[in-house]
mmCIF file of N, CA and C in Angstrom:
data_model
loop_
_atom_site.group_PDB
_atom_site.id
_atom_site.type_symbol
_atom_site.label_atom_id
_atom_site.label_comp_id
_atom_site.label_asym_id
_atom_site.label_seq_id
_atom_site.Cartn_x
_atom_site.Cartn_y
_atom_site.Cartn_z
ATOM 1 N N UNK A 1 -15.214 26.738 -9.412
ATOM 2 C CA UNK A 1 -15.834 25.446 -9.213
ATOM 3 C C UNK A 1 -15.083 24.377 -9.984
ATOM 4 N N UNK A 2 -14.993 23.112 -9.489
ATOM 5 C CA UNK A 2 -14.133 21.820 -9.775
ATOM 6 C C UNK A 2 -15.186 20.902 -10.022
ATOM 7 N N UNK A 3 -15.253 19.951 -11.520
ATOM 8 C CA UNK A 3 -15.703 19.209 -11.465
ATOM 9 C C UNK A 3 -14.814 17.681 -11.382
ATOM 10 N N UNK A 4 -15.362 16.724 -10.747
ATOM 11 C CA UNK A 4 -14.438 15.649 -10.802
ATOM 12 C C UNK A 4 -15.121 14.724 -11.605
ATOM 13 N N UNK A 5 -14.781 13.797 -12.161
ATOM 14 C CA UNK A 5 -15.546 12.326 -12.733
ATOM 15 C C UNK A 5 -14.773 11.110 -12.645
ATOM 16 N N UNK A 6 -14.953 10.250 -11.697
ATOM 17 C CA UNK A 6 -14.044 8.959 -11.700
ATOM 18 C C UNK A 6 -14.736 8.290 -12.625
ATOM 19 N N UNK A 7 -13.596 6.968 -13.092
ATOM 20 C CA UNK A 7 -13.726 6.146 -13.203
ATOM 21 C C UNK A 7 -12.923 4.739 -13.924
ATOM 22 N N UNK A 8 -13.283 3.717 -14.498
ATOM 23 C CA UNK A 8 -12.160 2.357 -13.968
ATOM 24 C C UNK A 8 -12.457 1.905 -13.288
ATOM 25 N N UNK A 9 -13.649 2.125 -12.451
ATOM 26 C CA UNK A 9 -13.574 0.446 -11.426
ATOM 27 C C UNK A 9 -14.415 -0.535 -11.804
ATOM 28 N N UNK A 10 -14.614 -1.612 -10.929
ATOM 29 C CA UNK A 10 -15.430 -2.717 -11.563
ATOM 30 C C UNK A 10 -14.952 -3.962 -10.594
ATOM 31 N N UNK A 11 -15.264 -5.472 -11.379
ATOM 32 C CA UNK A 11 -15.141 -6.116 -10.511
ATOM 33 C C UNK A 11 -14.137 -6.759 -10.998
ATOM 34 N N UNK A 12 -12.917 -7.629 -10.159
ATOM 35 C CA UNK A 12 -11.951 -8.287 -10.335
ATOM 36 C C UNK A 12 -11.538 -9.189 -9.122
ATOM 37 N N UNK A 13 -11.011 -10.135 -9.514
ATOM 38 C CA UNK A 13 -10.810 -11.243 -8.796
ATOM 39 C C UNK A 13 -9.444 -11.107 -7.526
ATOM 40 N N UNK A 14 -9.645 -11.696 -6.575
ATOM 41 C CA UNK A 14 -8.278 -10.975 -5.576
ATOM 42 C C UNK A 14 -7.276 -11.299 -6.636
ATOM 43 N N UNK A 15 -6.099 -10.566 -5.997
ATOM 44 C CA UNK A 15 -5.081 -10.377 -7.000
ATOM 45 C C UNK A 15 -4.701 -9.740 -7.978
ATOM 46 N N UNK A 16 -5.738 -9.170 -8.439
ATOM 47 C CA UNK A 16 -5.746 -8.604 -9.759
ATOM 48 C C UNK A 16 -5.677 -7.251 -9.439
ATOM 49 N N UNK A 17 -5.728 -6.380 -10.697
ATOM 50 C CA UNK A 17 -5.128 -5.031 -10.901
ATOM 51 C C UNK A 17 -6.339 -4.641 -11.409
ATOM 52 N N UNK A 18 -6.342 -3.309 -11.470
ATOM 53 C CA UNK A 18 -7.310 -1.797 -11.241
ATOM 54 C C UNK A 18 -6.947 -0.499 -12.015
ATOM 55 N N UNK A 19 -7.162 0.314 -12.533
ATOM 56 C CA UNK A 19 -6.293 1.410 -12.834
ATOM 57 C C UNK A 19 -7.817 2.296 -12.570
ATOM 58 N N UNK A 20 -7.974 3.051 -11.507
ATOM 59 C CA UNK A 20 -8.958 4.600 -11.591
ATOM 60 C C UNK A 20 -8.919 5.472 -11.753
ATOM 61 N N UNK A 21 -9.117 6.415 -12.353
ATOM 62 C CA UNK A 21 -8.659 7.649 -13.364
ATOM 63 C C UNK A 21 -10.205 8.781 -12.881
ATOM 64 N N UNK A 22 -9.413 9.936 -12.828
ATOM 65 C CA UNK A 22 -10.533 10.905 -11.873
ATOM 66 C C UNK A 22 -10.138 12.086 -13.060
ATOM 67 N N UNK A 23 -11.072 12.739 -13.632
ATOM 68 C CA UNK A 23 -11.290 13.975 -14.959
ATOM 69 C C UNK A 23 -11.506 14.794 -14.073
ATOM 70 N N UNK A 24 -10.777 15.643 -13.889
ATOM 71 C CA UNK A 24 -11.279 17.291 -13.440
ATOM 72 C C UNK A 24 -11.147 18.180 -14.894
ATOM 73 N N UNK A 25 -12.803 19.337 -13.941
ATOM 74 C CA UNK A 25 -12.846 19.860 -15.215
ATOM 75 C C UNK A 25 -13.018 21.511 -14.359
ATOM 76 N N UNK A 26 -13.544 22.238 -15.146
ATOM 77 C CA UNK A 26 -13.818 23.275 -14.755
ATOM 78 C C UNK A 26 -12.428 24.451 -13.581
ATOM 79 N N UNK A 27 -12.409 25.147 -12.666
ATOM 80 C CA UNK A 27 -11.116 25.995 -12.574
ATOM 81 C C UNK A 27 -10.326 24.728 -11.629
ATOM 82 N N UNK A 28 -10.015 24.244 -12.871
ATOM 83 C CA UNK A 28 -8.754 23.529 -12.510
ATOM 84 C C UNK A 28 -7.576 23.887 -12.018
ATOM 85 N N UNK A 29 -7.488 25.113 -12.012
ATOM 86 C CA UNK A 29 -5.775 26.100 -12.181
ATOM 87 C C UNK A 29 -5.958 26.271 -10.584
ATOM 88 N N UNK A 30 -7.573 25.959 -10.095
ATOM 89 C CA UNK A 30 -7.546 26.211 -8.587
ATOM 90 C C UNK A 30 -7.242 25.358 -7.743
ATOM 91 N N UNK A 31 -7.107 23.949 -8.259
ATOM 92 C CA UNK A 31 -6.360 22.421 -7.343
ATOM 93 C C UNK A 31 -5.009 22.490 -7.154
ATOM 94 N N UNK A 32 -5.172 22.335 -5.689
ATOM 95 C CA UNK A 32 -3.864 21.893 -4.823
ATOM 96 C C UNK A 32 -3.393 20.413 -4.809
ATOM 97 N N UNK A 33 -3.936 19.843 -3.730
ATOM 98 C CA UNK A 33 -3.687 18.825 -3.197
ATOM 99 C C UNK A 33 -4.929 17.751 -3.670
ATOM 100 N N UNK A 34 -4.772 16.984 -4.318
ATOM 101 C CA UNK A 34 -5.615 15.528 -4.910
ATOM 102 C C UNK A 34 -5.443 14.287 -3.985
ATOM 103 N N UNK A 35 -6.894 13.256 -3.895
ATOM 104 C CA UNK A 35 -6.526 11.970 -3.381
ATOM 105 C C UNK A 35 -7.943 11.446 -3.403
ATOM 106 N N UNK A 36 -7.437 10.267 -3.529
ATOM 107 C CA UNK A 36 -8.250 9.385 -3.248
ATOM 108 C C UNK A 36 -8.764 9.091 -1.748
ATOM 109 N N UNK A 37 -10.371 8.213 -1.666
ATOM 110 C CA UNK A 37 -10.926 8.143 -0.689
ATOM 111 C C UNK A 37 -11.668 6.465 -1.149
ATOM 112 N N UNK A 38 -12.196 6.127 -0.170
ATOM 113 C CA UNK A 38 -13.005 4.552 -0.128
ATOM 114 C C UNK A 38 -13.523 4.674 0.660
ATOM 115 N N UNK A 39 -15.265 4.369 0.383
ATOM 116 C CA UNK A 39 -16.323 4.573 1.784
ATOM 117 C C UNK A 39 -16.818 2.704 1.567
ATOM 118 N N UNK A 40 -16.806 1.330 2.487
ATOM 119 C CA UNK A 40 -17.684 0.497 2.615
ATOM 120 C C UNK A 40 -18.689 0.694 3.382
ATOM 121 N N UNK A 41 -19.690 -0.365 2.722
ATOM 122 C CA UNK A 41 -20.913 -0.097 3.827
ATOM 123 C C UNK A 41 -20.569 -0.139 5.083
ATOM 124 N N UNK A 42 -21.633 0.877 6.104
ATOM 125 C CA UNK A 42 -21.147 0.723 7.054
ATOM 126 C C UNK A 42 -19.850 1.196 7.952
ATOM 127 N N UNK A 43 -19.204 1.790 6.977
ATOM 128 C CA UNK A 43 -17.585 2.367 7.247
ATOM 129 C C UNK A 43 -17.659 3.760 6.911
ATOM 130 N N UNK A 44 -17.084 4.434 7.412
ATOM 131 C CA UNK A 44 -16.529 5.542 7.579
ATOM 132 C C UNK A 44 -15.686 5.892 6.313
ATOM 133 N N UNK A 45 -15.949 6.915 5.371
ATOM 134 C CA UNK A 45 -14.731 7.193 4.690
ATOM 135 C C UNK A 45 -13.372 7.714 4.787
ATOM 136 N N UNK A 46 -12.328 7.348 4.372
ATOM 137 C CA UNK A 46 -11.270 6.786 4.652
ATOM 138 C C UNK A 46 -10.404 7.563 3.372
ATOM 139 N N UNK A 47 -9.119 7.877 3.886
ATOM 140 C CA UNK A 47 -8.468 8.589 2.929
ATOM 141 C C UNK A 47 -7.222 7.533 2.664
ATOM 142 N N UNK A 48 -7.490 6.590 1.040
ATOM 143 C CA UNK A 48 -6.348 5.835 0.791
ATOM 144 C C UNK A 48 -5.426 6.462 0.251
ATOM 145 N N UNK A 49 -4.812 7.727 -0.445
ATOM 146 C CA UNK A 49 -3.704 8.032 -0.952
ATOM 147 C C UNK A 49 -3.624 9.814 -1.011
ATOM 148 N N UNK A 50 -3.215 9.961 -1.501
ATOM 149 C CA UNK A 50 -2.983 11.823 -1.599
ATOM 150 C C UNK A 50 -1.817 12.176 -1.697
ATOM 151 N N UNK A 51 -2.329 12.948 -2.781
ATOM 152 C CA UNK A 51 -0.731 13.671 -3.731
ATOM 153 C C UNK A 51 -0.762 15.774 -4.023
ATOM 154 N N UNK A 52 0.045 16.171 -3.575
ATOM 155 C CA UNK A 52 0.482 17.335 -3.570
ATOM 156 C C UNK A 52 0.423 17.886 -4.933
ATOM 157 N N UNK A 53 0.206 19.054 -5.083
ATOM 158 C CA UNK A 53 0.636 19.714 -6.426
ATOM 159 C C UNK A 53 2.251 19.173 -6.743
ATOM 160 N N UNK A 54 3.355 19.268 -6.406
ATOM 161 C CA UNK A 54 4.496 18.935 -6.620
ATOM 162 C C UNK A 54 4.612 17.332 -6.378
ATOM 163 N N UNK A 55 3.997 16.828 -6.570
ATOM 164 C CA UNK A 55 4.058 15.416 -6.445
ATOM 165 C C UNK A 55 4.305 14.267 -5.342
ATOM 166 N N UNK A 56 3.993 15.470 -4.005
ATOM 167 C CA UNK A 56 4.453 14.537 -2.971
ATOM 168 C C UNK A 56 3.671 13.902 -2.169
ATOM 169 N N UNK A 57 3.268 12.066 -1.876
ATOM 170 C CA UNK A 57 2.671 11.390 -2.328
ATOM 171 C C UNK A 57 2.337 10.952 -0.599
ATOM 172 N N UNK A 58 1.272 10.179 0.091
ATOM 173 C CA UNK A 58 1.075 9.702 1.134
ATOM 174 C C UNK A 58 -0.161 8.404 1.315
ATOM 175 N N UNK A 59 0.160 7.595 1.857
ATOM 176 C CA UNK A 59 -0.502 6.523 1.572
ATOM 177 C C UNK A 59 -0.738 5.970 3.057
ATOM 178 N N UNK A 60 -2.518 4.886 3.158
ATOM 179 C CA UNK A 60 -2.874 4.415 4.053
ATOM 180 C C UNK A 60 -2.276 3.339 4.241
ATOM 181 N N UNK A 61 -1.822 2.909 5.503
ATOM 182 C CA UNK A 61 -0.840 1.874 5.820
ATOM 183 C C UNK A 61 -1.444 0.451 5.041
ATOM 184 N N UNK A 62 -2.992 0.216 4.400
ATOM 185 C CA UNK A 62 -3.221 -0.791 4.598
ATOM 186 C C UNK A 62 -3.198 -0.710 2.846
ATOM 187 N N UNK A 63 -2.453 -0.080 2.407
ATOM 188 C CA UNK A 63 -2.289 -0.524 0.734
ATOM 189 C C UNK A 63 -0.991 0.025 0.068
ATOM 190 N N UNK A 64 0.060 0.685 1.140
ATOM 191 C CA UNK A 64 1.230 0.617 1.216
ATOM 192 C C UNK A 64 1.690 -0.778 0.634
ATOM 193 N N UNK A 65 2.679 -0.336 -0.515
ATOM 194 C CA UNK A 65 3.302 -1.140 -1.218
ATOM 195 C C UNK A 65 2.162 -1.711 -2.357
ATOM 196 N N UNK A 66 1.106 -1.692 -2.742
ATOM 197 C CA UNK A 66 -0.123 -1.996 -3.715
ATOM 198 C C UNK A 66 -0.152 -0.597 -4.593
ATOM 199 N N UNK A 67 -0.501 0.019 -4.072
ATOM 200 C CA UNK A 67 -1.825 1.546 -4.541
ATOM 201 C C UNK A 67 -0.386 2.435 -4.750
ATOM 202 N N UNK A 68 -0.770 2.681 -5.831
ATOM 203 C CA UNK A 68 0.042 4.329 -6.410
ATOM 204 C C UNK A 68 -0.894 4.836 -6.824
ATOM 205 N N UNK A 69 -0.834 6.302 -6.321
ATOM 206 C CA UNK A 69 -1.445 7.351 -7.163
ATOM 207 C C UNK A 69 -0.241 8.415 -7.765
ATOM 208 N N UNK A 70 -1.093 9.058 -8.820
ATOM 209 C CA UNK A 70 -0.013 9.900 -10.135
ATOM 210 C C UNK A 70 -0.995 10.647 -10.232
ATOM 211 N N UNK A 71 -0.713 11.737 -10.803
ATOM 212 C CA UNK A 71 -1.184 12.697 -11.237
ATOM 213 C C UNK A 71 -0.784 13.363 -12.524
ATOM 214 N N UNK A 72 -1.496 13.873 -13.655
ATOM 215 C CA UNK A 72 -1.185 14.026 -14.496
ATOM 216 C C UNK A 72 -1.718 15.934 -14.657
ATOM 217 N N UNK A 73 -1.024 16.599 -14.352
ATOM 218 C CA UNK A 73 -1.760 17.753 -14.345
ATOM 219 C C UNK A 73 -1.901 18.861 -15.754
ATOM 220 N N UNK A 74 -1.212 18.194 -17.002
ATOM 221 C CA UNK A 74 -0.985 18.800 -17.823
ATOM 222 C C UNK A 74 -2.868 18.767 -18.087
ATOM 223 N N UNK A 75 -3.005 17.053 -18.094
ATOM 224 C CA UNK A 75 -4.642 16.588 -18.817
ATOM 225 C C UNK A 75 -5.644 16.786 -17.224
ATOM 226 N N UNK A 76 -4.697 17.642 -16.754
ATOM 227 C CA UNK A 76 -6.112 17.509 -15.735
ATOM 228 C C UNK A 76 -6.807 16.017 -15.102
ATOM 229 N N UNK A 77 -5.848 15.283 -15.229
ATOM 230 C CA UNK A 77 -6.469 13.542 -14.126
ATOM 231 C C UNK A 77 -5.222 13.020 -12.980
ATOM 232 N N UNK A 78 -5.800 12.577 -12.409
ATOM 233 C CA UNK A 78 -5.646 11.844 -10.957
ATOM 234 C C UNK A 78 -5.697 10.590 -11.611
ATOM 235 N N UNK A 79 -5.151 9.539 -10.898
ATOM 236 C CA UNK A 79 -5.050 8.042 -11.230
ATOM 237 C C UNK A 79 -4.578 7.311 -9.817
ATOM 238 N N UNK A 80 -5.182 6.560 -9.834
ATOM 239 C CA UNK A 80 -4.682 5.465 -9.013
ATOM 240 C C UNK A 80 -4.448 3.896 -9.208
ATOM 241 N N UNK A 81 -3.490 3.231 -9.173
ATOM 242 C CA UNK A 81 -2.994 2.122 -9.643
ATOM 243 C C UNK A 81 -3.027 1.224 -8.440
ATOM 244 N N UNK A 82 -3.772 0.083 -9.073
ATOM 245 C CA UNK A 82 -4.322 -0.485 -7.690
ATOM 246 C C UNK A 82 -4.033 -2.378 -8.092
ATOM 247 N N UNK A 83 -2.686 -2.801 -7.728
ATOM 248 C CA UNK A 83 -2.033 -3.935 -7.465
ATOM 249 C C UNK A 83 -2.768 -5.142 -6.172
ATOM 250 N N UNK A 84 -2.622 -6.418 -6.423
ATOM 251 C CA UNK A 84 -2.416 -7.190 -5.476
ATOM 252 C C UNK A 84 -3.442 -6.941 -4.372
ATOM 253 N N UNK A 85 -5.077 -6.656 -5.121
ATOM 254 C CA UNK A 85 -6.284 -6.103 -5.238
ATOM 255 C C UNK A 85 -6.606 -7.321 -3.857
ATOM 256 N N UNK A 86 -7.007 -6.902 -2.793
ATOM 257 C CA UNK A 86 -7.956 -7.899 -1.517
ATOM 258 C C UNK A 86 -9.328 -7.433 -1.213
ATOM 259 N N UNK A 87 -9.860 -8.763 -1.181
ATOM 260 C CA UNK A 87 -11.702 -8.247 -1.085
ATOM 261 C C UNK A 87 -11.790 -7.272 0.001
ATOM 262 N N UNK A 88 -10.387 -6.760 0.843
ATOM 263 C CA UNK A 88 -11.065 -5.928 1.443
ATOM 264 C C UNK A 88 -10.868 -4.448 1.229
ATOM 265 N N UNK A 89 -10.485 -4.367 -0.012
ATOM 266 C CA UNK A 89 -10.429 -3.362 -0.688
ATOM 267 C C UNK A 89 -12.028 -2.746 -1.432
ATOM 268 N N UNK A 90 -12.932 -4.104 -1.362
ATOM 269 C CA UNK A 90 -13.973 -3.405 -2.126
ATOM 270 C C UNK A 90 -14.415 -2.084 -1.415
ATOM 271 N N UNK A 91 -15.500 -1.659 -1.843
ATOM 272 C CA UNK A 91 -15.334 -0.742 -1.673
ATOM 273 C C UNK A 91 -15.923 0.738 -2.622
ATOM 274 N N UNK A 92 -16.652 1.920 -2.310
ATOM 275 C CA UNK A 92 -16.885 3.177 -3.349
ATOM 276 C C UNK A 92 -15.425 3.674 -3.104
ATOM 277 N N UNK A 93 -15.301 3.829 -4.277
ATOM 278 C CA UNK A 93 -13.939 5.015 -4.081
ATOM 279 C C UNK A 93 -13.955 6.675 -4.755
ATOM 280 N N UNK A 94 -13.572 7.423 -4.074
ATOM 281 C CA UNK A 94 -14.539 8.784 -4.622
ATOM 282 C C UNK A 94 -12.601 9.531 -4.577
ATOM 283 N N UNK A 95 -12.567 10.231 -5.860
ATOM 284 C CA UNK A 95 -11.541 11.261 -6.080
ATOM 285 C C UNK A 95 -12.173 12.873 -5.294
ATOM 286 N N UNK A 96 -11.042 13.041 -4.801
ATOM 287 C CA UNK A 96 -10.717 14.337 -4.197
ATOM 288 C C UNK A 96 -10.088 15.480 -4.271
ATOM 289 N N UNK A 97 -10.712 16.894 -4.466
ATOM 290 C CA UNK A 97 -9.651 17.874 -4.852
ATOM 291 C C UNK A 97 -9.996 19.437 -3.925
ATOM 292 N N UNK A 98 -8.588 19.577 -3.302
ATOM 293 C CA UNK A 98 -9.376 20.731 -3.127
ATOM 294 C C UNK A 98 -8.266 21.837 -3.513
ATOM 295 N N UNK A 99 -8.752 23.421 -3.213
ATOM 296 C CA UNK A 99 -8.261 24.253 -3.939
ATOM 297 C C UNK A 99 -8.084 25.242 -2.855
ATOM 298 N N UNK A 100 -6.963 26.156 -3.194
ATOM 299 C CA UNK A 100 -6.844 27.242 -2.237
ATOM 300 C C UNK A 100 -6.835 28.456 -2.633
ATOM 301 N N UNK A 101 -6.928 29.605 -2.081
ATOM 302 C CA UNK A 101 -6.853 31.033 -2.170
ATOM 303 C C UNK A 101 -5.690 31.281 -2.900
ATOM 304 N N UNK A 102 -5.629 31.580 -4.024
ATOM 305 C CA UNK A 102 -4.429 32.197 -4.987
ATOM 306 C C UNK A 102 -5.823 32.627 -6.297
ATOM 307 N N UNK A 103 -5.036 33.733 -6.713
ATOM 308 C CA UNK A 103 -5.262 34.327 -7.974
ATOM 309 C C UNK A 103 -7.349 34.473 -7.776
ATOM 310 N N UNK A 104 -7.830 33.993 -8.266
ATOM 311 C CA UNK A 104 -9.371 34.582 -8.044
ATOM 312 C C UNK A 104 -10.012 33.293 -7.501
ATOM 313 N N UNK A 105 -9.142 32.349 -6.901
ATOM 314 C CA UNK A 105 -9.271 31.013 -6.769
ATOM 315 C C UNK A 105 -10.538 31.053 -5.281
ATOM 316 N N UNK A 106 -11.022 30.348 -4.985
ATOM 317 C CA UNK A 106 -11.281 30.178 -3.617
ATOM 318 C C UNK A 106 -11.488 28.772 -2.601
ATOM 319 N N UNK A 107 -11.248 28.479 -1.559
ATOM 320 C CA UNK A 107 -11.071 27.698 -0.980
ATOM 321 C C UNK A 107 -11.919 26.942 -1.133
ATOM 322 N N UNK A 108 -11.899 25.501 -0.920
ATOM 323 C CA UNK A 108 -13.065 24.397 -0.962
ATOM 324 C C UNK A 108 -12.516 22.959 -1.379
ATOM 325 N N UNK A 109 -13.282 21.934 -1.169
ATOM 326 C CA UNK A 109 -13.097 20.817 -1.392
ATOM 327 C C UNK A 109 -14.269 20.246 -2.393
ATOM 328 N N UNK A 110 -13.510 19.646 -3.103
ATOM 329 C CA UNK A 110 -14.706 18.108 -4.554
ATOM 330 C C UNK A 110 -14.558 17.586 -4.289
ATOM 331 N N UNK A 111 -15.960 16.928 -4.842
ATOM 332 C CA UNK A 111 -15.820 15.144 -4.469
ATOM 333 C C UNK A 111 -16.424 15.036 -6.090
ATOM 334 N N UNK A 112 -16.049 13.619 -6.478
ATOM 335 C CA UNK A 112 -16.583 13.116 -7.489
ATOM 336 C C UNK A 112 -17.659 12.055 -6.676
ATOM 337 N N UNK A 113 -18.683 11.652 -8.107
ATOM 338 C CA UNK A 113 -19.722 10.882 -7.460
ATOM 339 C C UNK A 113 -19.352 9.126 -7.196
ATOM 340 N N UNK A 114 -17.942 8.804 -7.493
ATOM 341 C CA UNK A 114 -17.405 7.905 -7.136
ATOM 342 C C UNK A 114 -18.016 7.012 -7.881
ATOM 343 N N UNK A 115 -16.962 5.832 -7.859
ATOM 344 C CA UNK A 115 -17.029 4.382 -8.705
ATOM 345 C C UNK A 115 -16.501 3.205 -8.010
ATOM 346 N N UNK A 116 -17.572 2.061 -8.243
ATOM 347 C CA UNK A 116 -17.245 1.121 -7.477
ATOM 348 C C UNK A 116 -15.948 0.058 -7.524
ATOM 349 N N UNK A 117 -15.303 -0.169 -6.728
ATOM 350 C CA UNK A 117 -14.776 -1.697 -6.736
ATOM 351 C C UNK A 117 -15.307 -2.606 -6.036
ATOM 352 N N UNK A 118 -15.204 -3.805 -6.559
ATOM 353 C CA UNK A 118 -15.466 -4.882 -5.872
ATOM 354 C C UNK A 118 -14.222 -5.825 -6.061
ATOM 355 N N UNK A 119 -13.739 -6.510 -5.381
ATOM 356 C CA UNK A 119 -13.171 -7.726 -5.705
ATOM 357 C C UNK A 119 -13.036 -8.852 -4.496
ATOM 358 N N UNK A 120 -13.372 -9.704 -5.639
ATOM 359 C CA UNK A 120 -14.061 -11.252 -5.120
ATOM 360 C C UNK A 120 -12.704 -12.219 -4.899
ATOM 361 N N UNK A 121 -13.328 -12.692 -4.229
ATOM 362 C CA UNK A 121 -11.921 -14.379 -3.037
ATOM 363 C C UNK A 121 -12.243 -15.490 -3.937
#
């Protein structure tokens, strides 16, 4: 079992910068593939970034060139770096992990209980 805990968000003015940081805890040794997600009201959740165990990185066309995500796997966190911030970014944003079949591991996906952004025009 994977626990996640975001957080870093809040409110900021367009333009501005973000940094969200996601704590996994528990069989960590069982995460693969990490990413971020953003649900607005009304919207469908949405996969903004995702990063590989080896670091290889994929992003939603609509924050291409803004949003990096990193991963830090020594401390066990996910991060996402969030530039040149548009209200239509507000938004829940919930960290993602899931894990695969190796060693006593077993398949499945986390969610953390997510943290808000907002940012205002």
């Amino acid at each position: 079992q994977v626990q996640l805990v975001e957080s870093g968000g809040g409110l900021v003015q367009a333009g501005g910068s973000l940094r969200l940081s996601c704590a996994a805890s528990g069989d960590t040794i069982c995460i693969s593939g990490m990413g971020w997600y953003r649900q607005a009201p009304g919207k469908e959740r949405e996969l903004v970034a995702a990063i590989t165990s080896g670091g290889s990185t994929n992003y939603a066309d609509s924050v291409k060139g803004r949003f990096t995500i990193s991963r830090d796997n020594a401390r066990n966190t996910l991060y996402l770096q969030m530039n040149s911030l548009k209200p239509e970014d507000t938004a829940v944003y919930y960290c993602n992990a899931d894990s695969t079949i190796r060693w006593y591991c077993t398949m499945g996906d986390y969610w953390g209980q997510g943290t808000q952004v907002t940012v205002s025009s």
